[in-house]
Coordinates of C-alpha atoms and ligand atoms in Angstrom, one line a residue:
M215 CA -23.0 1.8 -7.7
K216 CA -21.6 -1.2 -8.8
A217 CA -18.4 -2.6 -11.7
V218 CA -16.4 -6.0 -12.0
A219 CA -12.8 -6.0 -13.9
T220 CA -10.8 -8.4 -14.2
A221 CA -7.0 -8.3 -14.2
P222 CA -4.3 -10.5 -15.5
A223 CA -1.1 -11.2 -13.3
N224 CA 2.2 -10.7 -15.0
I225 CA 5.5 -11.7 -15.3
A226 CA 8.6 -9.4 -14.6
F227 CA 11.7 -9.8 -16.9
I228 CA 13.6 -7.1 -14.8
K229 CA 12.1 -7.9 -11.1
F230 CA 10.8 -5.2 -7.9
W231 CA 12.4 -5.9 -5.8
G232 CA 12.8 -3.7 -2.9
K233 CA 11.7 0.0 -2.1
K234 CA 13.2 3.0 -1.5
D235 CA 9.6 4.2 0.0
E236 CA 7.6 1.3 1.9
S237 CA 4.4 3.2 2.1
L238 CA 4.4 4.9 -1.1
R239 CA 5.5 1.6 -2.5
L240 CA 7.9 3.2 -4.8
P241 CA 10.2 0.6 -6.4
A242 CA 14.0 1.1 -5.4
N243 CA 14.2 0.4 -10.1
G244 CA 12.1 0.4 -12.4
S245 CA 11.1 -3.1 -13.9
I246 CA 9.6 -4.4 -17.5
S247 CA 6.8 -7.5 -17.3
M248 CA 4.2 -9.0 -19.9
N249 CA 0.7 -9.1 -18.6
L250 CA -0.4 -13.2 -18.6
S251 CA -3.8 -14.4 -20.7
E252 CA -4.4 -17.2 -18.8
V253 CA -4.1 -16.2 -14.6
N254 CA -6.2 -13.5 -13.9
T255 CA -8.9 -12.3 -11.2
R256 CA -12.1 -10.7 -12.0
T257 CA -13.3 -8.4 -8.9
S258 CA -17.3 -6.9 -8.7
V259 CA -17.5 -4.1 -6.4
E260 CA -20.5 -2.6 -5.4
F261 CA -21.1 0.5 -2.8
S262 CA -24.1 1.3 -0.9
I263 CA -25.6 3.6 1.6
D264 CA -27.6 0.0 3.0
Y265 CA -23.8 -1.3 4.3
K266 CA -22.5 -1.2 7.6
T267 CA -19.6 -2.8 7.1
D268 CA -16.7 -3.6 4.1
Y269 CA -17.4 -6.8 3.3
V270 CA -14.5 -8.9 1.2
E271 CA -14.7 -12.4 0.0
I272 CA -11.8 -13.9 -1.7
D273 CA -11.9 -16.7 -3.5
G274 CA -15.2 -18.0 -1.7
N275 CA -13.5 -17.0 1.7
V276 CA -14.3 -14.1 4.0
S277 CA -11.5 -11.6 4.4
E278 CA -10.3 -10.5 7.4
G279 CA -7.6 -9.5 9.8
K280 CA -4.3 -7.6 8.0
E281 CA -5.9 -9.8 4.5
L282 CA -9.1 -7.2 4.6
E283 CA -7.4 -4.5 5.8
R284 CA -5.5 -3.8 3.1
V285 CA -8.3 -4.2 1.3
I286 CA -9.9 -2.0 3.1
R287 CA -7.1 1.0 3.3
H288 CA -7.3 0.4 -0.7
L289 CA -10.9 0.8 -0.9
D290 CA -10.2 4.2 1.6
L291 CA -8.1 5.6 -1.1
I292 CA -10.4 5.3 -3.6
R293 CA -13.4 6.4 -1.7
S294 CA -11.6 9.5 -0.9
E295 CA -10.6 10.4 -4.6
A296 CA -14.4 10.2 -5.3
G297 CA -15.2 11.8 -2.3
I298 CA -17.6 9.4 -1.4
N299 CA -17.3 6.8 2.3
F300 CA -20.2 4.5 1.0
K301 CA -19.1 1.0 2.5
A302 CA -18.2 -1.7 0.2
K303 CA -19.4 -4.9 -0.8
V304 CA -16.4 -7.0 -2.6
V305 CA -16.3 -10.5 -4.0
S306 CA -13.1 -11.0 -5.5
K307 CA -12.0 -14.5 -7.3
N308 CA -8.7 -15.8 -9.1
N309 CA -8.7 -18.5 -11.6
F310 CA -5.2 -19.7 -10.0
P311 CA -4.0 -21.0 -6.4
K312 CA -3.0 -17.3 -4.9
G313 CA 0.5 -16.6 -2.8
T314 CA 2.3 -19.6 -5.2
G315 CA 4.7 -17.3 -7.2
I316 CA 1.8 -16.2 -9.7
A317 CA 1.4 -12.5 -8.9
S318 CA -2.1 -12.7 -7.3
S319 CA -1.2 -9.3 -5.6
A320 CA -0.8 -7.7 -8.8
S321 CA -3.9 -9.0 -10.5
G322 CA -6.1 -8.8 -7.5
F323 CA -5.0 -4.9 -7.1
A324 CA -5.4 -3.8 -10.3
A325 CA -8.6 -5.4 -10.7
L326 CA -10.0 -4.0 -7.3
T327 CA -8.9 -0.3 -8.4
M328 CA -10.1 -0.7 -11.2
A329 CA -13.7 -2.2 -10.6
A330 CA -13.9 0.4 -7.7
S331 CA -13.4 3.7 -9.2
K332 CA -16.0 2.5 -12.0
A333 CA -17.9 2.5 -9.3
L334 CA -17.8 5.1 -7.9
N335 CA -17.9 6.7 -11.3
L336 CA -14.3 8.5 -11.2
K337 CA -12.9 8.8 -15.0
L338 CA -9.6 7.7 -14.6
S339 CA -6.8 7.9 -17.1
E340 CA -4.7 4.6 -17.3
K341 CA -2.1 6.9 -15.9
K342 CA -3.6 7.2 -12.5
L343 CA -5.4 4.0 -12.8
S344 CA -1.4 2.5 -12.9
V345 CA -0.8 4.9 -9.6
L346 CA -4.0 3.6 -7.7
A347 CA -3.1 0.1 -8.5
R348 CA 0.6 0.5 -7.0
L349 CA -0.4 1.7 -3.3
G350 CA -2.1 -1.5 -3.1
S351 CA 0.2 -3.8 -4.3
G352 CA 3.3 -2.6 -5.8
S353 CA 3.3 -5.0 -9.2
A354 CA -0.1 -3.9 -9.8
C355 CA 1.0 -1.0 -11.6
R356 CA 2.3 -3.1 -13.9
S357 CA -1.6 -5.0 -14.9
I358 CA -3.5 -2.0 -15.5
P359 CA -1.4 -1.6 -19.0
D360 CA -1.7 -3.6 -22.0
G361 CA 0.6 -6.0 -23.4
F362 CA 4.6 -5.7 -22.9
V363 CA 5.1 -3.1 -19.7
Q364 CA 7.5 -0.8 -18.3
W365 CA 7.3 0.7 -14.8
K366 CA 9.0 4.0 -14.5
E367 CA 10.5 3.9 -11.0
G368 CA 9.7 7.8 -10.2
R369 CA 10.6 10.1 -7.3
S370 CA 7.2 11.0 -6.5
S371 CA 3.7 9.2 -6.3
E372 CA 2.4 10.5 -9.0
S373 CA 5.7 9.9 -11.3
S374 CA 5.8 6.1 -10.7
Y375 CA 3.3 4.2 -12.7
A376 CA 3.3 1.7 -15.2
Y377 CA 2.9 1.8 -19.3
S378 CA 2.6 -0.5 -22.3
I379 CA 6.0 -0.7 -24.4
Y380 CA 4.4 -2.7 -26.4
P381 CA 0.8 -4.7 -27.5
P382 CA 0.3 -7.9 -27.0
D383 CA 0.2 -9.1 -30.2
Y384 CA 3.5 -7.7 -30.9
W385 CA 5.5 -11.1 -30.2
K386 CA 4.4 -14.5 -30.3
I387 CA 6.3 -15.2 -27.4
R388 CA 5.0 -18.2 -24.5
D389 CA 5.3 -17.4 -20.6
V390 CA 4.8 -21.3 -20.0
I391 CA 4.1 -21.7 -16.2
A392 CA 5.4 -24.9 -14.2
L393 CA 2.9 -25.1 -10.9
V394 CA 5.3 -27.1 -8.7
G395 CA 3.9 -25.8 -5.5
D396 CA -0.1 -24.7 -4.1
V397 CA 0.8 -24.1 -0.8
S398 CA 0.6 -20.0 0.2
K399 CA 4.3 -18.9 0.4
K400 CA 5.1 -18.7 4.1
V401 CA 6.9 -15.0 3.8
S402 CA 4.7 -12.4 1.9
S403 CA 6.9 -10.1 -1.1
T404 CA 5.2 -7.7 0.7
E405 CA 7.8 -8.5 3.6
G406 CA 10.0 -10.3 1.6
H407 CA 11.0 -6.5 0.4
T408 CA 11.6 -5.1 3.4
R409 CA 14.7 -7.6 3.9
V410 CA 16.6 -6.6 0.8
E411 CA 18.9 -3.4 2.6
S412 CA 20.4 -6.7 4.6
S413 CA 21.7 -8.7 1.3
P414 CA 25.1 -7.6 0.1
F415 CA 24.3 -8.1 -2.8
F416 CA 21.8 -5.5 -3.4
K417 CA 24.0 -2.4 -3.7
A418 CA 25.3 -4.0 -7.2
R419 CA 21.9 -5.5 -7.8
L420 CA 20.8 -2.3 -8.6
L421 CA 24.2 -0.6 -10.0
S422 CA 23.6 -2.7 -13.5
I423 CA 19.9 -2.5 -13.6
N424 CA 19.2 0.7 -15.3
H425 CA 21.6 -0.5 -17.9
K426 CA 19.5 -4.4 -17.8
I427 CA 16.5 -2.3 -19.0
K428 CA 18.0 -0.7 -21.7
E429 CA 19.7 -4.1 -23.3
I430 CA 16.2 -6.1 -22.6
K431 CA 14.4 -3.1 -24.4
H432 CA 16.5 -3.4 -27.2
A433 CA 15.9 -7.0 -27.4
L434 CA 11.9 -6.2 -26.9
K435 CA 12.7 -4.4 -30.1
T436 CA 15.4 -6.0 -32.1
K437 CA 12.7 -9.2 -31.5
N438 CA 16.0 -11.0 -30.6
F439 CA 15.0 -13.9 -28.3
T440 CA 18.5 -15.1 -27.4
K441 CA 19.4 -11.8 -25.9
F442 CA 15.9 -11.7 -24.6
G443 CA 16.3 -15.4 -22.8
E444 CA 19.8 -14.8 -21.7
I445 CA 19.2 -11.2 -19.6
I446 CA 16.0 -12.6 -18.3
E447 CA 17.5 -15.9 -16.4
E448 CA 20.5 -13.5 -15.2
E449 CA 18.2 -11.5 -14.1
A450 CA 15.8 -14.2 -11.5
I451 CA 19.2 -15.7 -10.4
N452 CA 20.2 -11.8 -9.7
M453 CA 17.0 -10.7 -7.5
H454 CA 17.0 -14.6 -6.1
S455 CA 20.6 -14.1 -4.6
V456 CA 19.7 -11.0 -3.6
M457 CA 16.7 -12.4 -1.7
M458 CA 18.9 -15.9 -0.5
T459 CA 21.5 -13.5 0.6
S460 CA 19.1 -11.2 3.2
C461 CA 19.1 -11.6 6.6
P462 CA 17.1 -13.9 7.5
P463 CA 17.7 -15.7 4.0
L464 CA 14.6 -16.0 1.7
F465 CA 14.4 -19.5 -0.2
Y466 CA 11.5 -19.4 -2.7
W467 CA 13.0 -22.0 -5.0
T468 CA 12.4 -25.8 -3.5
A469 CA 14.4 -28.9 -5.3
K470 CA 11.6 -28.9 -7.7
T471 CA 12.3 -25.2 -9.1
F472 CA 16.1 -26.3 -9.0
E473 CA 15.8 -29.3 -11.5
I474 CA 13.6 -27.3 -13.9
I475 CA 16.4 -25.2 -14.5
Q476 CA 18.6 -27.2 -14.6
A477 CA 15.9 -29.9 -17.2
I478 CA 15.9 -26.3 -19.1
G479 CA 19.3 -25.7 -19.7
D480 CA 19.6 -29.1 -21.1
W481 CA 16.9 -28.3 -23.0
R482 CA 18.7 -25.4 -25.0
E483 CA 22.2 -27.6 -25.4
E484 CA 19.4 -30.3 -27.1
G485 CA 18.7 -27.3 -29.6
L486 CA 15.4 -26.3 -27.9
E487 CA 15.0 -22.7 -26.9
A488 CA 14.1 -21.9 -23.6
Y489 CA 14.6 -19.5 -20.5
F490 CA 13.1 -19.5 -17.2
T491 CA 11.9 -16.6 -14.9
I492 CA 10.8 -17.4 -11.0
D493 CA 9.2 -14.8 -9.3
A494 CA 8.5 -15.1 -5.6
G495 CA 7.6 -18.2 -5.4
P496 CA 8.5 -21.9 -6.5
N497 CA 7.0 -22.0 -9.8
V498 CA 9.4 -21.7 -12.9
H499 CA 8.0 -19.6 -16.2
V500 CA 9.6 -21.2 -19.0
I501 CA 9.8 -18.5 -21.7
C502 CA 10.1 -20.1 -25.6
L503 CA 8.9 -19.3 -28.8
E504 CA 4.8 -20.1 -29.7
K505 CA 6.7 -22.6 -32.1
D506 CA 8.0 -25.0 -29.3
V507 CA 5.1 -24.6 -26.8
D508 CA 4.4 -28.6 -27.3
M509 CA 7.6 -29.3 -27.1
V510 CA 7.8 -27.4 -24.0
K511 CA 4.8 -28.8 -22.5
R512 CA 5.8 -32.5 -23.6
R513 CA 9.3 -32.4 -21.9
L514 CA 7.7 -30.6 -18.7
L515 CA 5.4 -33.7 -18.4
Q516 CA 8.7 -36.1 -18.5
I517 CA 9.5 -34.1 -15.4
K518 CA 7.4 -36.0 -12.3
G519 CA 5.6 -33.7 -9.5
I520 CA 5.2 -30.7 -11.5
K521 CA 0.8 -29.7 -11.0
N522 CA -0.1 -28.3 -13.3
I523 CA 1.4 -26.4 -17.0
I524 CA -0.6 -22.6 -17.5
V525 CA 0.3 -22.0 -21.4
N526 CA 0.3 -18.1 -21.3
K527 CA 0.1 -15.5 -24.3
P528 CA 1.2 -11.9 -23.7
S529 CA -2.1 -10.0 -22.9
F530 CA -4.3 -7.3 -22.3
G531 CA -4.1 -5.0 -18.9
A532 CA -6.9 -4.3 -16.6
R533 CA -11.2 -4.3 -18.0
I534 CA -14.0 -3.4 -17.1
V535 CA -16.7 -6.4 -17.9
Ligands
LIG1385 O1 4.3 -6.4 -5.6 P1 4.9 -7.4 -5.0 O2 5.1 -7.0 -3.9 O3 3.4 -8.7 -4.5 O4 6.0 -7.8 -4.9 C1 6.5 -8.2 -6.6 C2 7.7 -8.8 -6.7 C3 8.0 -9.9 -7.6 O5 6.7 -10.6 -8.4 C4 9.1 -10.7 -7.1 C5 8.8 -9.6 -8.4 C6 7.7 -8.1 -9.8 O6 8.5 -7.7 -10.4 O7 6.6 -8.9 -9.8

């Protein structure tokens, strides 16, 4: 009763920020993302009658407290689907630092869902796997399907899931991640989501979001990179404005984040077409066409204080290894 799965992190182009149902992790709005080829989680899950308790290890550290409870809650969900109550040993490894704005909870819960359901021999559809992953961490539902992904907000647990809108090889765009921080963030996204209602801008954000989803889908369909880039930058600023105006405010950006944002604007004026997006952390995801990757990397290397650069292609979703 053992299985191993890998799942990619994903970058949101239209963001999930705020929930309409906290316990079901139903998002306030739909979102659009791309799975990332070079940042993933590999998780093995083994159920056994011999285990007396659930054991969870993430990146070599034995989980305890809230982290452990969250994984156990998720295992319970999958155990109840299978009607089995054996305890499990979970060993999970990220190939990138967790808690820095690269969605480790997304890849983590997608890999856990995939491995645990396979270990229990559940034959689940992609939709069902996406629903289950969402219950672990909202954006994890988008790390199940392949490539470019849409998460339908839904009105119930079963109708809120993600599906592929284009395969990974549909469009040769790249996400060059400029890592500026590798310390775990102070406020988790789970906590951050609960603050949205306190921002006076949140209602305004929701008024335009469905139109934005339509527009970005059109930009994807027509491979209009300029339009696509303009939408993702506006959207990242929009979400971070809600974060910064929440009570208490959430500042995920650092001075370095802002320096990179400004540099990207300068590059564009000089003819290098790249755009930024940022999730719940200080790292900047620089989105460009494949042909411009080397130039983007060269420009980033000129900025002092960037700790690492990771070039991602669009990727497949979660897989059994
Ligand atoms: O899935 P969560 O609860 O970690 O929230 C993800 C929030 C953002 O990364 C900021 C946006 C998104 O859509 O991924």
